[in-house]
């Protein structure tokens, strides 16, 4: 394995280890997202057809907002001295971006997979798409959102308004991802093809990957 | 000199633009509502130009680290946000009588323009939130380069997604517009271009003054007072 991938996997492993110990995503963000899914029906008339119509929009809204929280979690943010140390140790900033994206993607995919049964349980949408057929869209969505979260997190590192500013920067740019993933889900539910929407997700992910790689070094200067 | 001439030129150009917009013929289907086009389209094009200038100046800053590029990038983004807001607003008041709605969620051009607006609001928010000058320039330069991807997406959205908005009216190979209307549109594009230039020059000058004030405020207390010289030189 090359030095680059060793570094990237090392960053991902460290992030997941810290997450496992702190439980910020699993213990706080995930239950908070589940609570949001539970609260929405209480603000409606409770009509079964209305809830079925709301299922997909609520799901995507919750995964976007709480996904951003997950990607920007405090436990995945280094302080300035920690960043300086990583630079001195020779950590490739691109490897850091890739590693952080990997760990955030896994957590985001986990968030989505936990929220789907909750939405089905509380909103009873019809028809329910086969999980295997929507998995590629969910994976591409998670990777894209993770890259966007990593970029927004690095752009706002050290700022007092980071918690509000980073999602504000990322959310409008996440729209192609939400569109691609949500339309894939609809197409699968209706038995249509998902090639166009998969291509949109792949193109967005590629654009974000290029942005992440190109800006990794200037962003490293920002944080140090 | 430029700071006095440009606003006057912009005022005169806007009056000329208003005159040709009001004297151009009404549309067969839209009647007088078509006149909104001259402001709406001109503002949209100028918004694209403004964000393009932001991206170019951002690249300039990343390559040379000269503060002037940062001032141009930020000033142009502010003006671009203003033009985008006018584009959205005029589009909405045009849409109501023609399409029967202020906003259509299925329309790709409307949605993508609104997204572009929010992306650049984020750009401005990022600048406001970063107190250090160099960090502010670096962060916003990176975002300025990433955000410009929205511009071609908005422009070609009518080609990529066939929705409520009409396709491209003016293309290199054909122009689907009456000559008098095209003239009125081009005069208004020219007028708003001069306005953009006047606003940009004024805003860059203001940014320079703001920076000078920041430097002045950052200076430690008493730094302007020099110690008395007790000895004279040989």
Tab-separated table of C-alpha atoms in Angstrom:
chain	number	residue	atom	x	y	z
A	1	UNK	CA	0.000	0.000	0.000
A	2	UNK	CA	1.348	3.423	-0.941
A	3	UNK	CA	2.249	6.077	1.613
A	4	UNK	CA	-0.708	8.215	0.498
A	5	UNK	CA	-3.294	5.504	1.168
A	6	UNK	CA	-1.645	4.542	4.462
A	7	UNK	CA	-2.005	8.149	5.565
A	8	UNK	CA	-5.601	8.438	4.289
A	9	UNK	CA	-6.674	5.216	6.000
A	10	UNK	CA	-4.821	6.296	9.143
A	11	UNK	CA	-6.820	9.534	9.273
A	12	UNK	CA	-10.094	7.652	8.657
A	13	UNK	CA	-9.260	5.078	11.339
A	14	UNK	CA	-8.348	7.788	13.832
A	15	UNK	CA	-11.579	9.715	13.118
A	16	UNK	CA	-13.705	6.602	13.633
A	17	UNK	CA	-11.778	5.709	16.779
A	18	UNK	CA	-12.350	9.188	18.245
A	19	UNK	CA	-16.015	9.000	17.207
A	20	UNK	CA	-16.311	5.601	18.864
A	21	UNK	CA	-14.914	6.993	22.110
A	22	UNK	CA	-16.737	10.356	22.110
A	23	UNK	CA	-20.007	9.140	20.560
A	24	UNK	CA	-20.822	12.569	19.163
A	25	UNK	CA	-22.398	11.233	15.984
A	26	UNK	CA	-23.904	7.989	17.249
A	27	UNK	CA	-24.899	9.271	20.681
A	28	UNK	CA	-26.063	12.798	19.875
A	29	UNK	CA	-26.599	13.573	16.176
A	30	UNK	CA	-28.291	10.280	15.317
A	31	UNK	CA	-30.873	10.365	18.166
A	32	UNK	CA	-31.485	14.061	17.417
A	33	UNK	CA	-32.211	13.216	13.746
A	34	UNK	CA	-34.514	10.387	14.818
A	35	UNK	CA	-36.313	12.819	17.121
A	36	UNK	CA	-36.825	15.235	14.218
A	37	UNK	CA	-38.452	12.440	12.210
A	38	UNK	CA	-40.694	11.668	15.176
A	39	UNK	CA	-41.660	15.321	15.816
A	40	UNK	CA	-42.837	16.247	12.294
A	41	UNK	CA	-46.018	14.087	12.351
A	42	UNK	CA	-47.009	15.756	15.644
A	43	UNK	CA	-47.186	19.088	13.784
A	44	UNK	CA	-49.588	17.714	11.166
A	45	UNK	CA	-53.204	16.569	11.213
A	46	UNK	CA	-51.915	12.996	11.414
A	47	UNK	CA	-53.574	12.044	8.127
A	48	UNK	CA	-52.060	8.808	6.803
A	49	UNK	CA	-51.935	10.033	3.192
A	50	UNK	CA	-50.302	13.324	4.232
A	51	UNK	CA	-47.651	11.477	6.242
A	52	UNK	CA	-46.985	9.112	3.333
A	53	UNK	CA	-46.441	12.155	1.080
A	54	UNK	CA	-44.172	13.773	3.657
A	55	UNK	CA	-41.994	10.673	4.146
A	56	UNK	CA	-39.444	11.338	1.399
A	57	UNK	CA	-39.120	15.149	1.903
A	58	UNK	CA	-38.686	14.744	5.671
A	59	UNK	CA	-36.152	11.966	5.168
A	60	UNK	CA	-33.995	14.024	2.784
A	61	UNK	CA	-34.267	17.154	4.900
A	62	UNK	CA	-33.205	15.279	8.030
A	63	UNK	CA	-30.352	13.453	6.279
A	64	UNK	CA	-29.095	16.731	4.789
A	65	UNK	CA	-29.244	18.817	7.970
A	66	UNK	CA	-28.147	16.151	10.410
A	67	UNK	CA	-25.703	14.731	7.870
A	68	UNK	CA	-23.994	18.103	7.824
A	69	UNK	CA	-23.887	18.051	11.615
A	70	UNK	CA	-22.275	14.648	11.414
A	71	UNK	CA	-19.718	15.696	8.790
A	72	UNK	CA	-18.853	18.803	10.814
A	73	UNK	CA	-18.770	17.097	14.192
A	74	UNK	CA	-16.439	18.626	16.735
A	75	UNK	CA	-14.578	15.358	17.297
A	76	UNK	CA	-13.395	15.420	13.661
A	77	UNK	CA	-11.948	18.916	13.945
A	78	UNK	CA	-8.343	19.440	14.867
A	79	UNK	CA	-7.151	22.450	16.801
A	80	UNK	CA	-4.518	24.707	15.225
A	81	UNK	CA	-1.613	23.115	17.200
A	82	UNK	CA	-2.834	19.632	16.169
A	83	UNK	CA	-2.953	20.713	12.516
A	84	UNK	CA	0.539	22.188	12.754
A	85	UNK	CA	1.791	18.921	14.214
A	86	UNK	CA	0.210	16.949	11.368
A	87	UNK	CA	1.908	19.242	8.846
A	88	UNK	CA	5.262	18.792	10.597
A	89	UNK	CA	4.765	15.016	10.561
A	90	UNK	CA	4.440	15.200	6.787
A	91	UNK	CA	0.754	14.323	6.464
A	92	UNK	CA	-0.318	14.910	2.867
A	93	UNK	CA	-3.266	17.370	2.942
A	94	UNK	CA	-4.956	15.440	0.125
A	95	UNK	CA	-4.630	12.218	2.137
A	96	UNK	CA	-6.176	14.049	5.074
A	97	UNK	CA	-9.108	15.129	2.872
A	98	UNK	CA	-9.581	11.586	1.555
A	99	UNK	CA	-9.344	10.047	5.026
A	100	UNK	CA	-11.793	12.485	6.550
A	101	UNK	CA	-14.193	11.919	3.648
A	102	UNK	CA	-13.957	8.155	4.129
A	103	UNK	CA	-14.808	8.270	7.819
A	104	UNK	CA	-17.610	10.829	7.356
A	105	UNK	CA	-19.046	8.786	4.447
A	106	UNK	CA	-19.296	5.687	6.641
A	107	UNK	CA	-21.022	7.629	9.411
A	108	UNK	CA	-23.396	9.315	6.962
A	109	UNK	CA	-24.295	6.001	5.363
A	110	UNK	CA	-24.974	4.613	8.834
A	111	UNK	CA	-27.216	7.605	9.625
A	112	UNK	CA	-29.209	7.034	6.451
A	113	UNK	CA	-29.586	3.310	6.989
A	114	UNK	CA	-30.848	3.862	10.544
A	115	UNK	CA	-33.313	6.600	9.513
A	116	UNK	CA	-34.925	4.652	6.638
A	117	UNK	CA	-36.693	2.083	8.868
A	118	UNK	CA	-37.844	4.894	11.178
A	119	UNK	CA	-39.401	6.790	8.272
A	120	UNK	CA	-41.081	3.606	7.013
A	121	UNK	CA	-42.353	2.882	10.518
A	122	UNK	CA	-43.754	6.329	11.323
A	123	UNK	CA	-44.833	7.569	7.858
A	124	UNK	CA	-45.777	4.329	6.051
A	125	UNK	CA	-44.877	5.485	2.510
A	126	UNK	CA	-46.130	3.449	-0.456
A	127	UNK	CA	-44.442	1.837	-2.325
A	128	UNK	CA	-41.250	1.156	-0.369
A	129	UNK	CA	-38.224	0.752	-2.685
A	130	UNK	CA	-36.031	-2.343	-2.425
A	131	UNK	CA	-33.031	-1.456	-0.213
A	132	UNK	CA	-30.489	-3.117	-2.546
A	133	UNK	CA	-31.587	-0.979	-5.507
A	134	UNK	CA	-31.242	2.320	-3.649
A	135	UNK	CA	-27.934	1.463	-1.986
A	136	UNK	CA	-25.719	2.887	-4.810
A	137	UNK	CA	-27.579	6.231	-4.610
A	138	UNK	CA	-27.230	6.298	-0.825
A	139	UNK	CA	-23.497	5.548	-1.027
A	140	UNK	CA	-22.868	8.251	-3.670
A	141	UNK	CA	-24.977	10.711	-1.661
A	142	UNK	CA	-23.021	9.935	1.523
A	143	UNK	CA	-19.645	10.337	-0.190
A	144	UNK	CA	-20.669	13.657	-1.790
A	145	UNK	CA	-22.084	15.049	1.438
A	146	UNK	CA	-18.975	13.920	3.325
A	147	UNK	CA	-16.684	15.717	0.856
A	148	UNK	CA	-18.824	18.838	1.037
A	149	UNK	CA	-18.836	18.711	4.838
A	150	UNK	CA	-15.060	18.257	4.922
A	151	UNK	CA	-14.548	21.219	2.562
A	152	UNK	CA	-16.979	23.471	4.455
A	153	UNK	CA	-15.454	22.413	7.769
A	154	UNK	CA	-11.940	23.289	6.571
A	155	UNK	CA	-13.102	26.630	5.156
A	156	UNK	CA	-14.622	27.637	8.485
A	157	UNK	CA	-12.140	26.061	10.892
A	158	UNK	CA	-11.427	28.261	13.908
A	159	UNK	CA	-14.322	30.670	13.292
A	160	UNK	CA	-16.761	31.466	16.068
A	161	UNK	CA	-19.739	31.164	13.737
A	162	UNK	CA	-18.579	27.819	12.302
A	163	UNK	CA	-21.586	25.752	13.411
A	164	UNK	CA	-24.006	27.981	11.498
A	165	UNK	CA	-21.717	29.100	8.685
A	166	UNK	CA	-20.440	25.714	7.470
A	167	UNK	CA	-23.922	24.228	6.832
A	168	UNK	CA	-24.912	27.499	5.159
A	169	UNK	CA	-21.973	27.151	2.748
A	170	UNK	CA	-22.562	23.471	2.131
A	171	UNK	CA	-26.365	23.227	1.866
A	172	UNK	CA	-26.850	25.079	-1.465
A	173	UNK	CA	-23.985	23.114	-3.013
A	174	UNK	CA	-25.554	19.864	-1.738
A	175	UNK	CA	-28.697	20.357	-3.806
A	176	UNK	CA	-27.490	18.295	-6.821
A	177	UNK	CA	-26.760	15.453	-4.365
A	178	UNK	CA	-30.208	15.690	-2.752
A	179	UNK	CA	-31.812	15.864	-6.213
A	180	UNK	CA	-29.883	12.873	-7.504
A	181	UNK	CA	-30.522	10.713	-4.448
A	182	UNK	CA	-34.187	11.659	-3.969
A	183	UNK	CA	-35.043	11.240	-7.657
A	184	UNK	CA	-33.256	7.873	-7.689
A	185	UNK	CA	-35.460	6.793	-4.809
A	186	UNK	CA	-38.595	7.959	-6.613
A	187	UNK	CA	-37.519	6.258	-9.863
A	188	UNK	CA	-36.811	2.976	-8.059
A	189	UNK	CA	-40.187	3.165	-6.285
A	190	UNK	CA	-41.929	3.646	-9.640
A	191	UNK	CA	-39.895	0.912	-11.324
A	192	UNK	CA	-38.076	3.372	-13.643
A	193	UNK	CA	-34.368	3.490	-14.501
A	194	UNK	CA	-31.983	5.531	-12.355
A	195	UNK	CA	-29.105	6.009	-14.791
A	196	UNK	CA	-29.599	9.785	-15.253
A	197	UNK	CA	-29.757	10.438	-11.514
A	198	UNK	CA	-26.831	8.128	-10.809
A	199	UNK	CA	-24.807	10.051	-13.391
A	200	UNK	CA	-25.761	13.331	-11.694
A	201	UNK	CA	-24.550	11.934	-8.362
A	202	UNK	CA	-21.310	10.618	-9.898
A	203	UNK	CA	-20.662	13.954	-11.684
A	204	UNK	CA	-21.268	15.940	-8.484
A	205	UNK	CA	-19.036	13.607	-6.478
A	206	UNK	CA	-16.284	13.929	-9.088
A	207	UNK	CA	-16.557	17.744	-9.105
A	208	UNK	CA	-16.351	17.799	-5.302
A	209	UNK	CA	-13.392	15.395	-5.338
A	210	UNK	CA	-11.529	17.664	-7.765
A	211	UNK	CA	-12.386	20.707	-5.607
A	212	UNK	CA	-11.191	18.864	-2.493
A	213	UNK	CA	-7.892	17.791	-4.052
A	214	UNK	CA	-7.154	21.190	-5.635
A	215	UNK	CA	-7.954	23.187	-2.497
A	216	UNK	CA	-6.359	20.819	0.035
A	217	UNK	CA	-3.032	22.670	0.196
A	218	UNK	CA	-4.400	26.254	0.373
A	219	UNK	CA	-6.880	25.054	3.016
A	220	UNK	CA	-4.036	23.556	5.023
A	221	UNK	CA	-2.458	27.035	5.156
A	222	UNK	CA	-5.793	28.418	6.421
A	223	UNK	CA	-5.909	26.050	9.333
A	224	UNK	CA	-2.304	26.478	10.379
B	1	UNK	CA	-11.369	61.453	-12.171
B	2	UNK	CA	-12.822	57.971	-12.830
B	3	UNK	CA	-14.734	58.038	-9.569
B	4	UNK	CA	-16.654	61.131	-10.744
B	5	UNK	CA	-17.138	60.268	-14.410
B	6	UNK	CA	-18.304	56.659	-14.014
B	7	UNK	CA	-21.406	57.345	-11.852
B	8	UNK	CA	-22.463	60.107	-14.265
B	9	UNK	CA	-21.929	57.787	-17.227
B	10	UNK	CA	-23.868	55.033	-15.464
B	11	UNK	CA	-26.767	57.425	-14.773
B	12	UNK	CA	-26.864	58.582	-18.400
B	13	UNK	CA	-26.637	55.005	-19.701
B	14	UNK	CA	-29.495	53.891	-17.423
B	15	UNK	CA	-31.679	56.784	-18.633
B	16	UNK	CA	-30.905	55.765	-22.237
B	17	UNK	CA	-31.697	52.137	-21.345
B	18	UNK	CA	-35.002	53.142	-19.795
B	19	UNK	CA	-35.870	55.199	-22.879
B	20	UNK	CA	-35.246	52.373	-25.370
B	21	UNK	CA	-36.998	49.877	-23.083
B	22	UNK	CA	-40.121	52.036	-22.960
B	23	UNK	CA	-40.044	52.913	-26.660
B	24	UNK	CA	-39.504	49.329	-27.908
B	25	UNK	CA	-42.605	47.556	-29.279
B	26	UNK	CA	-44.802	45.479	-26.941
B	27	UNK	CA	-44.765	41.707	-27.376
B	28	UNK	CA	-47.603	40.010	-29.294
B	29	UNK	CA	-48.310	37.609	-26.421
B	30	UNK	CA	-46.909	39.329	-23.329
B	31	UNK	CA	-47.848	42.936	-24.166
B	32	UNK	CA	-46.030	45.546	-22.067
B	33	UNK	CA	-44.892	42.951	-19.520
B	34	UNK	CA	-42.088	42.065	-21.919
B	35	UNK	CA	-40.314	45.284	-20.896
B	36	UNK	CA	-39.302	43.611	-17.618
B	37	UNK	CA	-36.997	41.506	-19.814
B	38	UNK	CA	-34.635	44.437	-20.350
B	39	UNK	CA	-33.899	44.712	-16.631
B	40	UNK	CA	-34.244	41.020	-15.767
B	41	UNK	CA	-31.911	39.623	-18.444
B	42	UNK	CA	-29.391	42.474	-18.179
B	43	UNK	CA	-29.137	41.936	-14.407
B	44	UNK	CA	-28.782	38.169	-14.828
B	45	UNK	CA	-25.926	38.560	-17.321
B	46	UNK	CA	-24.198	41.113	-15.126
B	47	UNK	CA	-24.539	38.783	-12.141
B	48	UNK	CA	-22.773	36.057	-14.160
B	49	UNK	CA	-20.058	38.555	-15.116
B	50	UNK	CA	-19.670	39.712	-11.512
B	51	UNK	CA	-19.239	36.151	-10.224
B	52	UNK	CA	-16.833	35.411	-13.080
B	53	UNK	CA	-14.748	38.434	-12.038
B	54	UNK	CA	-14.857	37.168	-8.433
B	55	UNK	CA	-13.489	33.786	-9.542
B	56	UNK	CA	-10.781	35.348	-11.743
B	57	UNK	CA	-9.695	37.736	-8.979
B	58	UNK	CA	-9.741	34.840	-6.482
B	59	UNK	CA	-7.356	32.884	-8.707
B	60	UNK	CA	-5.290	36.075	-8.977
B	61	UNK	CA	-5.067	36.274	-5.182
B	62	UNK	CA	-4.171	32.586	-4.788
B	63	UNK	CA	-1.343	32.978	-7.318
B	64	UNK	CA	0.074	36.390	-6.356
B	65	UNK	CA	-1.274	37.029	-2.790
B	66	UNK	CA	-1.835	40.687	-3.695
B	67	UNK	CA	-4.542	42.351	-1.581
B	68	UNK	CA	-5.936	44.197	-4.612
B	69	UNK	CA	-7.272	40.938	-6.078
B	70	UNK	CA	-9.076	40.150	-2.839
B	71	UNK	CA	-10.720	43.577	-2.830
B	72	UNK	CA	-11.901	43.133	-6.427
B	73	UNK	CA	-13.186	39.586	-5.727
B	74	UNK	CA	-15.161	40.647	-2.655
B	75	UNK	CA	-16.535	43.816	-4.228
B	76	UNK	CA	-17.619	41.997	-7.364
B	77	UNK	CA	-19.330	39.269	-5.313
B	78	UNK	CA	-21.316	41.873	-3.383
B	79	UNK	CA	-22.478	43.511	-6.604
B	80	UNK	CA	-23.234	40.094	-8.105
B	81	UNK	CA	-25.455	39.257	-5.132
B	82	UNK	CA	-27.283	42.564	-5.643
B	83	UNK	CA	-27.792	41.854	-9.362
B	84	UNK	CA	-28.943	38.298	-8.606
B	85	UNK	CA	-31.479	39.612	-6.087
B	86	UNK	CA	-32.831	42.032	-8.718
B	87	UNK	CA	-32.920	39.166	-11.250
B	88	UNK	CA	-34.926	36.977	-8.879
B	89	UNK	CA	-37.286	39.788	-7.921
B	90	UNK	CA	-37.957	40.950	-11.495
B	91	UNK	CA	-38.342	37.323	-12.572
B	92	UNK	CA	-41.005	36.805	-9.941
B	93	UNK	CA	-42.997	39.915	-10.855
B	94	UNK	CA	-42.692	38.947	-14.538
B	95	UNK	CA	-43.724	35.357	-13.867
B	96	UNK	CA	-46.991	36.190	-12.121
B	97	UNK	CA	-48.805	37.761	-15.125
B	98	UNK	CA	-47.171	35.532	-17.758
B	99	UNK	CA	-46.974	32.104	-16.107
B	100	UNK	CA	-49.620	32.722	-13.458
B	101	UNK	CA	-47.213	32.188	-10.560
B	102	UNK	CA	-44.454	34.065	-8.755
B	103	UNK	CA	-42.409	30.903	-8.313
B	104	UNK	CA	-42.434	27.503	-9.983
B	105	UNK	CA	-40.572	24.804	-8.095
B	106	UNK	CA	-40.252	22.671	-11.203
B	107	UNK	CA	-38.319	25.352	-13.079
B	108	UNK	CA	-34.604	24.581	-13.153
B	109	UNK	CA	-33.496	28.149	-14.002
B	110	UNK	CA	-35.377	29.682	-11.051
B	111	UNK	CA	-34.184	27.085	-8.566
B	112	UNK	CA	-30.549	27.179	-9.743
B	113	UNK	CA	-30.489	31.012	-9.683
B	114	UNK	CA	-31.818	31.015	-6.113
B	115	UNK	CA	-29.142	28.486	-5.169
B	116	UNK	CA	-26.441	30.643	-6.752
B	117	UNK	CA	-27.776	33.556	-4.685
B	118	UNK	CA	-27.473	31.536	-1.474
B	119	UNK	CA	-23.989	30.256	-2.344
B	120	UNK	CA	-22.723	33.837	-2.728
B	121	UNK	CA	-24.573	34.955	0.408
B	122	UNK	CA	-22.493	32.245	2.089
B	123	UNK	CA	-19.366	33.709	0.456
B	124	UNK	CA	-20.161	37.117	1.954
B	125	UNK	CA	-21.002	35.558	5.325
B	126	UNK	CA	-17.649	33.736	5.310
B	127	UNK	CA	-15.842	37.030	4.710
B	128	UNK	CA	-17.728	38.757	7.517
B	129	UNK	CA	-16.986	35.884	9.900
B	130	UNK	CA	-13.206	35.877	9.305
B	131	UNK	CA	-11.492	38.700	11.200
B	132	UNK	CA	-7.928	38.137	9.977
B	133	UNK	CA	-7.295	39.815	6.603
B	134	UNK	CA	-5.043	37.154	5.078
B	135	UNK	CA	-7.175	34.227	6.314
B	136	UNK	CA	-10.277	36.022	4.997
B	137	UNK	CA	-8.688	36.504	1.585
B	138	UNK	CA	-7.512	32.870	1.412
B	139	UNK	CA	-10.787	31.290	2.535
B	140	UNK	CA	-12.940	33.452	0.299
B	141	UNK	CA	-10.599	32.963	-2.678
B	142	UNK	CA	-11.014	29.186	-2.367
B	143	UNK	CA	-14.800	29.495	-2.082
B	144	UNK	CA	-14.857	32.033	-4.920
B	145	UNK	CA	-13.221	29.504	-7.237
B	146	UNK	CA	-15.505	26.620	-6.147
B	147	UNK	CA	-18.709	28.691	-6.249
B	148	UNK	CA	-18.287	29.842	-9.843
B	149	UNK	CA	-19.304	26.333	-10.979
B	150	UNK	CA	-22.857	27.547	-10.319
B	151	UNK	CA	-22.685	30.089	-13.169
B	152	UNK	CA	-22.575	27.680	-16.149
B	153	UNK	CA	-25.036	25.449	-14.299
B	154	UNK	CA	-27.552	28.313	-14.089
B	155	UNK	CA	-26.894	29.465	-17.658
B	156	UNK	CA	-27.281	26.031	-19.241
B	157	UNK	CA	-30.063	24.860	-16.890
B	158	UNK	CA	-32.644	25.712	-19.572
B	159	UNK	CA	-30.834	23.401	-21.995
B	160	UNK	CA	-30.159	20.601	-19.513
B	161	UNK	CA	-33.677	20.579	-18.067
B	162	UNK	CA	-36.569	21.557	-20.330
B	163	UNK	CA	-38.843	23.325	-17.856
B	164	UNK	CA	-40.941	26.516	-17.666
B	165	UNK	CA	-38.163	28.924	-18.697
B	166	UNK	CA	-37.624	29.328	-22.424
B	167	UNK	CA	-34.414	28.028	-24.000
B	168	UNK	CA	-31.444	30.204	-25.006
B	169	UNK	CA	-32.819	33.103	-27.102
B	170	UNK	CA	-29.454	34.490	-28.154
B	171	UNK	CA	-27.007	31.909	-29.479
B	172	UNK	CA	-23.898	32.265	-31.641
B	173	UNK	CA	-25.742	30.768	-34.640
B	174	UNK	CA	-29.172	32.388	-34.239
B	175	UNK	CA	-31.069	35.162	-32.447
B	176	UNK	CA	-34.759	34.517	-31.812
B	177	UNK	CA	-35.741	38.117	-31.081
B	178	UNK	CA	-37.090	41.133	-32.992
B	179	UNK	CA	-34.254	43.552	-33.947
B	180	UNK	CA	-35.833	46.479	-31.998
B	181	UNK	CA	-36.157	44.336	-28.880
B	182	UNK	CA	-32.612	43.037	-29.295
B	183	UNK	CA	-31.321	46.626	-29.569
B	184	UNK	CA	-33.211	47.618	-26.410
B	185	UNK	CA	-31.808	44.586	-24.600
B	186	UNK	CA	-28.234	45.272	-25.690
B	187	UNK	CA	-28.500	48.967	-24.732
B	188	UNK	CA	-29.685	47.911	-21.275
B	189	UNK	CA	-26.939	45.313	-20.941
B	190	UNK	CA	-24.472	48.085	-21.814
B	191	UNK	CA	-26.086	50.469	-19.304
B	192	UNK	CA	-25.995	47.918	-16.490
B	193	UNK	CA	-22.387	47.056	-17.436
B	194	UNK	CA	-21.402	50.697	-16.875
B	195	UNK	CA	-23.358	50.638	-13.605
B	196	UNK	CA	-21.476	47.473	-12.591
B	197	UNK	CA	-18.149	49.123	-13.367
B	198	UNK	CA	-19.090	52.272	-11.420
B	199	UNK	CA	-20.225	50.216	-8.419
B	200	UNK	CA	-17.104	48.035	-8.591
B	201	UNK	CA	-14.721	51.003	-8.656
B	202	UNK	CA	-16.576	52.655	-5.762
B	203	UNK	CA	-16.726	49.448	-3.710
B	204	UNK	CA	-13.035	48.644	-4.251
B	205	UNK	CA	-12.146	52.157	-3.106
B	206	UNK	CA	-14.342	51.705	-0.043
B	207	UNK	CA	-12.708	48.323	0.660
B	208	UNK	CA	-9.274	49.964	0.533
B	209	UNK	CA	-10.433	52.566	3.067
B	210	UNK	CA	-11.947	49.845	5.272
B	211	UNK	CA	-8.625	47.988	5.251
B	212	UNK	CA	-6.713	51.155	6.107
B	213	UNK	CA	-9.094	51.670	9.032
B	214	UNK	CA	-8.607	48.056	10.157
B	215	UNK	CA	-4.827	48.496	10.113
B	216	UNK	CA	-5.204	51.741	12.048
B	217	UNK	CA	-7.429	50.066	14.670
B	218	UNK	CA	-5.046	47.133	14.995
B	219	UNK	CA	-2.105	49.401	15.846
B	220	UNK	CA	-1.260	49.173	19.571
B	221	UNK	CA	-2.225	52.086	21.782
B	222	UNK	CA	0.484	54.734	21.856
B	223	UNK	CA	2.225	53.463	18.721
B	224	UNK	CA	1.691	56.836	17.041
B	225	UNK	CA	3.614	58.587	19.827
B	226	UNK	CA	7.387	58.561	19.360
B	227	UNK	CA	9.758	58.697	22.267
B	228	UNK	CA	11.551	62.038	22.779
B	229	UNK	CA	15.092	62.059	21.415
B	230	UNK	CA	17.395	62.986	24.233
B	231	UNK	CA	20.540	62.940	22.172
B	232	UNK	CA	21.317	64.641	18.924
B	233	UNK	CA	23.301	62.941	16.239
B	234	UNK	CA	26.947	63.745	15.461
